[in-house]
């Protein structure tokens, strides 16, 4: 479900800012109606956390800007409704907006960075395995074909002992090249391929 929503938002990039702007506008309307008009300063401000949290998930620490705007608006309205007197409770509520925005934004950013790092390592592993396959596929195919020809030559008696030994020596040479390639790749895992997970690194370097 989350993936479908992410894909939908990716195809329609205007959705996220529209949702945030809509929620912020709703909070502004609540501030004017409930706080400025009805002179009620508590309870309704819990709704302010909705756009702050959503912005923190989508835009990370940029949500602090929204928190500051909502907090400043709340303090200003409180200041005027209280007769130009600063109310400590309003300052505390505004400070909490900023703290929540920073915490949610930081956690969301860390989570997405971790997911991106895992995806990068996965792609590196897939690329590494593909390289191993490409580098040993051709010589392995040659060895298989040559061994088949040697076997047929022995069965039909077309190959003498010396020819068989010479042909097998060639296949040994091909096999040694494959082993050299694997040793080179294994050394690359140890020295350079830092993105390979440790479990795969241990397997490939045995």
CSV table of C-alpha atoms in Angstrom, one decimal, residues 14-24 51 54 58:
chain,number,residue,atom,x,y,z
A,14,UNK,CA,2.0,18.5,-6.9
A,15,UNK,CA,0.2,16.3,-4.4
A,16,UNK,CA,2.6,16.6,-1.5
A,17,UNK,CA,2.9,20.4,-1.5
A,18,UNK,CA,-0.9,20.7,-2.1
A,19,UNK,CA,-1.5,18.5,1.0
A,20,UNK,CA,0.9,20.5,3.2
A,21,UNK,CA,-0.4,23.9,2.0
A,22,UNK,CA,-4.0,22.7,2.5
A,23,UNK,CA,-3.3,21.5,6.1
A,24,UNK,CA,-1.4,24.7,6.9
A,51,UNK,CA,1.0,19.3,8.9
A,54,UNK,CA,3.6,15.1,7.4
A,58,UNK,CA,8.1,14.3,3.2
